[in-house]
Amino acid sequence: MNRLYVLQSLIRHKKLKNYLEIGVLNGHIFFKIQSPFKVAVDPKFKFDRLRRIGKTILNPYNLTSQYFEVTSDDFFEQHAQQVFANRSIDLCLIDGMHEYGHALRDVENTLRYMSDKGVIVMHDCNPVTPQAARHFREWNGQGFWNGDVWKAILHLRSSRTDINVFVLDCDYGLGIITKGNCENPQRMALEDINSLSYQDLSENREQWLNLKPQEYFYEYFKVPRQ
Ligand SMILES: C[S@@+](CC[C@H](N)C(=O)[O-])C[C@H]1O[C@@H](n2cnc3c(N)ncnc32)[C@H](O)[C@@H]1O
């Protein structure tokens, strides 16, 4: 199971339509999404017009996509109100700057424009090595990097009871955030979260992330196995 599978399954079986992706890179996921309303946000897209045309031939939904080559903070400050004036977000992949504060802002800003049935999928929530969990300023661009997105999960679980948050144990940790009943709140003082270490995460991983086996996806959303 990976993020593309989860997104496509939710689109197909939960009839989720309006899609936002924060952190798009070359569009590997974005261009495959089948939705009539798709919004891409990234300060530096890694694709050109030609790739967009090619991807539109393969998936005609890309014809009506909207592209914002800005940071997610700038997108929410300058564009989101207009983009989502007449419709709300049903499905969002958050995969931009893998850093605690950024990831947290991306979730909180997305929630403001998300429908009640909406789902946020946040990538990179479960780093399994200290190297993968380094802060951006310590990452040299080599190897895979999950950053400290996991702290945003812990923060959300400790601060909000109006959303439900868990992490699927697959694809570097897929954070799943939905509106409504919080099933398993965490009580961590918010001011303590930033200084937590990878070692702390290792010792409390299942509890802090509300980590679930990937099979839980079918149970929670009541979608069939494909
Ligand atoms: C891991 S890649 C995204 C991969 C893509 N979602 C996929 O699944 O194939 C991370 C992307 O986040 C973008 N990014 C970095 N800082 C960002 C920010 N502040 N706001 C939005 N995107 C950001 C980078 O430019 C990069 O393209």
Tab-separated table of N, CA and C in Angstrom, residues 107-209:
chain	number	residue	atom	x	y	z
A	107	VAL	N	-1.372	21.351	7.387
A	107	VAL	CA	-2.577	20.633	7.825
A	107	VAL	C	-3.630	21.636	8.303
A	108	GLU	N	-3.216	22.570	9.149
A	108	GLU	CA	-4.211	23.490	9.730
A	108	GLU	C	-4.834	24.376	8.656
A	109	ASN	N	-4.032	24.826	7.700
A	109	ASN	CA	-4.576	25.642	6.610
A	109	ASN	C	-5.512	24.811	5.728
A	110	THR	N	-5.136	23.585	5.453
A	110	THR	CA	-5.990	22.722	4.611
A	110	THR	C	-7.327	22.466	5.298
A	111	LEU	N	-7.282	22.225	6.610
A	111	LEU	CA	-8.522	21.934	7.343
A	111	LEU	C	-9.534	23.077	7.216
A	112	ARG	N	-9.031	24.317	7.089
A	112	ARG	CA	-9.947	25.478	6.965
A	112	ARG	C	-10.782	25.398	5.695
A	113	TYR	N	-10.259	24.737	4.677
A	113	TYR	CA	-10.964	24.692	3.388
A	113	TYR	C	-11.496	23.293	3.079
A	114	MET	N	-11.439	22.394	4.053
A	114	MET	CA	-11.785	20.990	3.779
A	114	MET	C	-13.238	20.696	4.128
A	115	SER	N	-13.880	19.898	3.283
A	115	SER	CA	-15.259	19.488	3.544
A	115	SER	C	-15.300	18.536	4.745
A	116	ASP	N	-16.483	18.343	5.307
A	116	ASP	CA	-16.613	17.475	6.483
A	116	ASP	C	-16.219	16.035	6.181
A	117	LYS	N	-16.436	15.617	4.939
A	117	LYS	CA	-16.081	14.230	4.583
A	117	LYS	C	-14.629	14.128	4.089
A	118	GLY	N	-13.919	15.263	4.079
A	118	GLY	CA	-12.585	15.313	3.476
A	118	GLY	C	-11.535	14.498	4.225
A	119	VAL	N	-10.447	14.199	3.500
A	119	VAL	CA	-9.347	13.408	4.068
A	119	VAL	C	-8.017	14.064	3.690
A	120	ILE	N	-7.154	14.211	4.679
A	120	ILE	CA	-5.768	14.627	4.412
A	120	ILE	C	-4.886	13.393	4.536
A	121	VAL	N	-4.029	13.202	3.540
A	121	VAL	CA	-3.009	12.152	3.595
A	121	VAL	C	-1.670	12.883	3.681
A	122	MET	N	-0.937	12.665	4.741
A	122	MET	CA	0.352	13.363	4.895
A	122	MET	C	1.489	12.341	4.820
A	123	HIS	N	2.386	12.579	3.875
A	123	HIS	CA	3.482	11.632	3.634
A	123	HIS	C	4.606	11.836	4.660
A	124	ASP	N	5.425	10.784	4.851
A	124	ASP	CA	6.674	10.878	5.623
A	124	ASP	C	6.478	11.067	7.130
A	125	CYS	N	5.445	10.458	7.673
A	125	CYS	CA	5.169	10.644	9.111
A	125	CYS	C	5.886	9.638	10.006
A	126	ASN	N	6.529	8.628	9.410
A	126	ASN	CA	7.123	7.578	10.252
A	126	ASN	C	8.552	7.253	9.823
A	127	PRO	N	9.499	8.138	10.161
A	127	PRO	CA	10.901	7.871	9.790
A	127	PRO	C	11.426	6.665	10.564
A	128	VAL	N	12.187	5.810	9.899
A	128	VAL	CA	12.653	4.615	10.613
A	128	VAL	C	14.161	4.618	10.855
A	129	THR	N	14.840	5.690	10.495
A	129	THR	CA	16.246	5.845	10.887
A	129	THR	C	16.450	7.293	11.347
A	130	PRO	N	17.449	7.510	12.228
A	130	PRO	CA	17.712	8.885	12.662
A	130	PRO	C	18.104	9.768	11.480
A	131	GLN	N	18.801	9.183	10.480
A	131	GLN	CA	19.221	9.977	9.314
A	131	GLN	C	18.012	10.516	8.559
A	132	ALA	N	16.999	9.651	8.398
A	132	ALA	CA	15.802	10.056	7.654
A	132	ALA	C	15.021	11.122	8.406
A	133	ALA	N	15.233	11.184	9.721
A	133	ALA	CA	14.444	12.100	10.556
A	133	ALA	C	15.165	13.420	10.834
A	134	ARG	N	16.340	13.615	10.175
A	134	ARG	CA	17.087	14.847	10.423
A	134	ARG	C	16.281	16.101	10.074
A	135	HIS	N	16.687	17.190	10.666
A	135	HIS	CA	16.085	18.472	10.297
A	135	HIS	C	16.598	18.864	8.909
A	136	PHE	N	15.807	19.667	8.213
A	136	PHE	CA	16.163	20.087	6.850
A	136	PHE	C	17.579	20.678	6.793
A	137	ARG	N	17.932	21.493	7.798
A	137	ARG	CA	19.244	22.161	7.737
A	137	ARG	C	20.391	21.160	7.894
A	138	GLU	N	20.094	19.944	8.383
A	138	GLU	CA	21.158	18.933	8.549
A	138	GLU	C	21.171	17.936	7.409
A	139	TRP	N	20.201	18.053	6.515
A	139	TRP	CA	20.097	17.089	5.413
A	139	TRP	C	20.954	17.579	4.257
A	140	ASN	N	21.772	16.671	3.694
A	140	ASN	CA	22.678	17.095	2.620
A	140	ASN	C	22.111	16.803	1.231
A	141	GLY	N	20.832	16.459	1.186
A	141	GLY	CA	20.214	16.194	-0.122
A	141	GLY	C	20.448	14.773	-0.606
A	142	GLN	N	21.213	13.975	0.142
A	142	GLN	CA	21.500	12.594	-0.255
A	142	GLN	C	20.553	11.636	0.484
A	143	GLY	N	20.137	10.577	-0.194
A	143	GLY	CA	19.292	9.565	0.443
A	143	GLY	C	17.900	10.105	0.698
A	144	PHE	N	17.018	9.246	1.248
A	144	PHE	CA	15.662	9.729	1.469
A	144	PHE	C	15.575	10.502	2.788
A	145	TRP	N	14.619	11.399	2.813
A	145	TRP	CA	14.503	12.301	3.957
A	145	TRP	C	13.035	12.460	4.334
A	146	ASN	N	12.697	12.072	5.563
A	146	ASN	CA	11.316	12.222	6.060
A	146	ASN	C	11.175	13.429	6.972
A	147	GLY	N	12.304	13.941	7.477
A	147	GLY	CA	12.252	15.105	8.366
A	147	GLY	C	11.524	14.819	9.672
A	148	ASP	N	11.010	15.871	10.279
A	148	ASP	CA	10.311	15.689	11.561
A	148	ASP	C	8.814	15.994	11.442
A	149	VAL	N	8.250	15.575	10.317
A	149	VAL	CA	6.786	15.658	10.114
A	149	VAL	C	6.058	14.947	11.259
A	150	TRP	N	6.706	13.906	11.815
A	150	TRP	CA	6.071	13.133	12.892
A	150	TRP	C	5.677	14.022	14.081
A	151	LYS	N	6.436	15.115	14.278
A	151	LYS	CA	6.095	16.016	15.398
A	151	LYS	C	4.774	16.742	15.129
A	152	ALA	N	4.483	16.986	13.847
A	152	ALA	CA	3.191	17.617	13.508
A	152	ALA	C	2.041	16.670	13.864
A	153	ILE	N	2.259	15.379	13.648
A	153	ILE	CA	1.231	14.389	14.016
A	153	ILE	C	1.003	14.420	15.528
A	154	LEU	N	2.091	14.403	16.275
A	154	LEU	CA	1.982	14.416	17.739
A	154	LEU	C	1.310	15.715	18.213
A	155	HIS	N	1.668	16.825	17.574
A	155	HIS	CA	1.078	18.124	17.929
A	155	HIS	C	-0.431	18.120	17.679
A	156	LEU	N	-0.832	17.652	16.529
A	156	LEU	CA	-2.267	17.637	16.187
A	156	LEU	C	-3.029	16.735	17.155
A	157	ARG	N	-2.427	15.610	17.483
A	157	ARG	CA	-3.102	14.660	18.374
A	157	ARG	C	-3.186	15.195	19.799
A	158	SER	N	-2.294	16.150	20.129
A	158	SER	CA	-2.279	16.699	21.485
A	158	SER	C	-3.056	17.991	21.594
A	159	SER	N	-3.449	18.557	20.462
A	159	SER	CA	-4.066	19.887	20.522
A	159	SER	C	-5.497	19.941	20.001
A	160	ARG	N	-5.922	18.933	19.237
A	160	ARG	CA	-7.253	19.049	18.624
A	160	ARG	C	-8.087	17.808	18.882
A	161	THR	N	-9.298	18.049	19.330
A	161	THR	CA	-10.204	16.923	19.531
A	161	THR	C	-11.297	16.916	18.457
A	162	ASP	N	-11.203	17.874	17.514
A	162	ASP	CA	-12.208	17.948	16.440
A	162	ASP	C	-11.764	17.194	15.201
A	163	ILE	N	-10.594	16.570	15.271
A	163	ILE	CA	-10.115	15.779	14.129
A	163	ILE	C	-9.612	14.424	14.639
A	164	ASN	N	-9.590	13.443	13.738
A	164	ASN	CA	-9.029	12.141	14.095
A	164	ASN	C	-7.740	11.946	13.294
A	165	VAL	N	-6.703	11.506	13.983
A	165	VAL	CA	-5.374	11.425	13.364
A	165	VAL	C	-4.753	10.067	13.661
A	166	PHE	N	-4.309	9.382	12.615
A	166	PHE	CA	-3.508	8.174	12.813
A	166	PHE	C	-2.523	8.046	11.659
A	167	VAL	N	-1.575	7.126	11.807
A	167	VAL	CA	-0.557	6.939	10.763
A	167	VAL	C	-0.584	5.487	10.311
A	168	LEU	N	-0.726	5.295	9.006
A	168	LEU	CA	-0.655	3.941	8.452
A	168	LEU	C	0.812	3.552	8.309
A	169	ASP	N	1.126	2.342	8.729
A	169	ASP	CA	2.513	1.876	8.727
A	169	ASP	C	2.897	1.366	7.338
A	170	CYS	N	3.024	2.265	6.400
A	170	CYS	CA	3.446	1.936	5.033
A	170	CYS	C	3.939	3.216	4.366
A	171	ASP	N	4.706	3.085	3.291
A	171	ASP	CA	5.136	4.242	2.483
A	171	ASP	C	5.717	5.375	3.356
A	172	TYR	N	6.629	5.046	4.250
A	172	TYR	CA	7.276	6.012	5.155
A	172	TYR	C	6.305	6.675	6.129
A	173	GLY	N	5.140	6.068	6.311
A	173	GLY	CA	4.174	6.597	7.274
A	173	GLY	C	3.206	7.545	6.608
A	174	LEU	N	1.976	7.067	6.371
A	174	LEU	CA	0.944	7.920	5.774
A	174	LEU	C	0.036	8.431	6.890
A	175	GLY	N	0.196	9.702	7.230
A	175	GLY	CA	-0.694	10.310	8.216
A	175	GLY	C	-2.072	10.476	7.602
A	176	ILE	N	-3.087	10.081	8.348
A	176	ILE	CA	-4.466	10.212	7.863
A	176	ILE	C	-5.206	11.120	8.842
A	177	ILE	N	-5.796	12.176	8.305
A	177	ILE	CA	-6.471	13.160	9.146
A	177	ILE	C	-7.879	13.387	8.603
A	178	THR	N	-8.865	13.162	9.457
A	178	THR	CA	-10.263	13.370	9.057
A	178	THR	C	-10.947	14.246	10.105
A	179	LYS	N	-12.024	14.888	9.701
A	179	LYS	CA	-12.774	15.722	10.644
A	179	LYS	C	-13.696	14.849	11.483
A	180	GLY	N	-14.022	15.320	12.668
A	180	GLY	CA	-14.956	14.575	13.501
A	180	GLY	C	-14.256	13.944	14.678
A	181	ASN	N	-14.978	13.047	15.300
A	181	ASN	CA	-14.543	12.438	16.558
A	181	ASN	C	-13.086	12.028	16.634
A	182	CYS	N	-12.404	12.524	17.639
A	182	CYS	CA	-11.029	12.112	17.885
A	182	CYS	C	-11.072	10.814	18.694
A	183	GLU	N	-10.598	9.732	18.092
A	183	GLU	CA	-10.791	8.425	18.726
A	183	GLU	C	-9.771	8.105	19.814
A	184	ASN	N	-8.612	8.747	19.743
A	184	ASN	CA	-7.543	8.330	20.638
A	184	ASN	C	-6.598	9.498	20.912
A	185	PRO	N	-7.053	10.521	21.684
A	185	PRO	CA	-6.225	11.723	21.855
A	185	PRO	C	-4.938	11.448	22.631
A	186	GLN	N	-3.955	12.292	22.417
A	186	GLN	CA	-2.664	12.193	23.093
A	186	GLN	C	-2.528	13.430	23.972
A	187	ARG	N	-1.838	13.310	25.060
A	187	ARG	CA	-1.717	14.480	25.947
A	187	ARG	C	-0.252	14.864	26.113
A	188	MET	N	0.315	15.482	25.112
A	188	MET	CA	1.707	15.936	25.201
A	188	MET	C	1.688	17.467	25.270
A	189	ALA	N	2.469	18.045	26.177
A	189	ALA	CA	2.534	19.514	26.247
A	189	ALA	C	3.155	20.029	24.945
A	190	LEU	N	2.469	20.962	24.294
A	190	LEU	CA	2.909	21.397	22.963
A	190	LEU	C	4.314	21.994	22.991
A	191	GLU	N	4.649	22.700	24.077
A	191	GLU	CA	5.968	23.356	24.128
A	191	GLU	C	7.113	22.347	24.257
A	192	ASP	N	6.778	21.077	24.555
A	192	ASP	CA	7.837	20.056	24.694
A	192	ASP	C	8.125	19.333	23.378
A	193	ILE	N	7.245	19.500	22.408
A	193	ILE	CA	7.342	18.646	21.212
A	193	ILE	C	8.587	18.950	20.383
A	194	ASN	N	8.904	20.230	20.200
A	194	ASN	CA	9.997	20.586	19.293
A	194	ASN	C	11.328	19.956	19.699
A	195	SER	N	11.561	19.820	20.999
A	195	SER	CA	12.876	19.325	21.435
A	195	SER	C	12.939	17.792	21.533
A	196	LEU	N	11.865	17.103	21.174
A	196	LEU	CA	11.909	15.634	21.219
A	196	LEU	C	12.893	15.109	20.165
A	197	SER	N	13.524	13.976	20.484
A	197	SER	CA	14.550	13.431	19.586
A	197	SER	C	14.022	12.195	18.850
A	198	TYR	N	14.820	11.739	17.906
A	198	TYR	CA	14.458	10.507	17.204
A	198	TYR	C	14.384	9.341	18.185
A	199	GLN	N	15.299	9.344	19.183
A	199	GLN	CA	15.298	8.284	20.198
A	199	GLN	C	13.961	8.278	20.953
A	200	ASP	N	13.459	9.457	21.281
A	200	ASP	CA	12.147	9.558	21.957
A	200	ASP	C	11.067	8.937	21.076
A	201	LEU	N	11.120	9.260	19.782
A	201	LEU	CA	10.119	8.692	18.865
A	201	LEU	C	10.217	7.165	18.854
A	202	SER	N	11.445	6.661	18.763
A	202	SER	CA	11.633	5.202	18.706
A	202	SER	C	10.992	4.499	19.889
A	203	GLU	N	11.097	5.130	21.046
A	203	GLU	CA	10.583	4.491	22.269
A	203	GLU	C	9.065	4.616	22.421
A	204	ASN	N	8.456	5.523	21.638
A	204	ASN	CA	7.010	5.780	21.808
A	204	ASN	C	6.250	5.774	20.486
A	205	ARG	N	6.862	5.200	19.481
A	205	ARG	CA	6.372	5.330	18.101
A	205	ARG	C	4.887	4.992	17.956
A	206	GLU	N	4.506	3.831	18.451
A	206	GLU	CA	3.118	3.383	18.208
A	206	GLU	C	2.106	4.288	18.874
A	207	GLN	N	2.438	4.683	20.094
A	207	GLN	CA	1.503	5.525	20.853
A	207	GLN	C	1.449	6.950	20.283
A	208	TRP	N	2.595	7.544	20.057
A	208	TRP	CA	2.615	8.952	19.630
A	208	TRP	C	2.012	9.136	18.235
A	209	LEU	N	2.314	8.180	17.346
A	209	LEU	CA	1.806	8.325	15.973
A	209	LEU	C	0.409	7.742	15.816
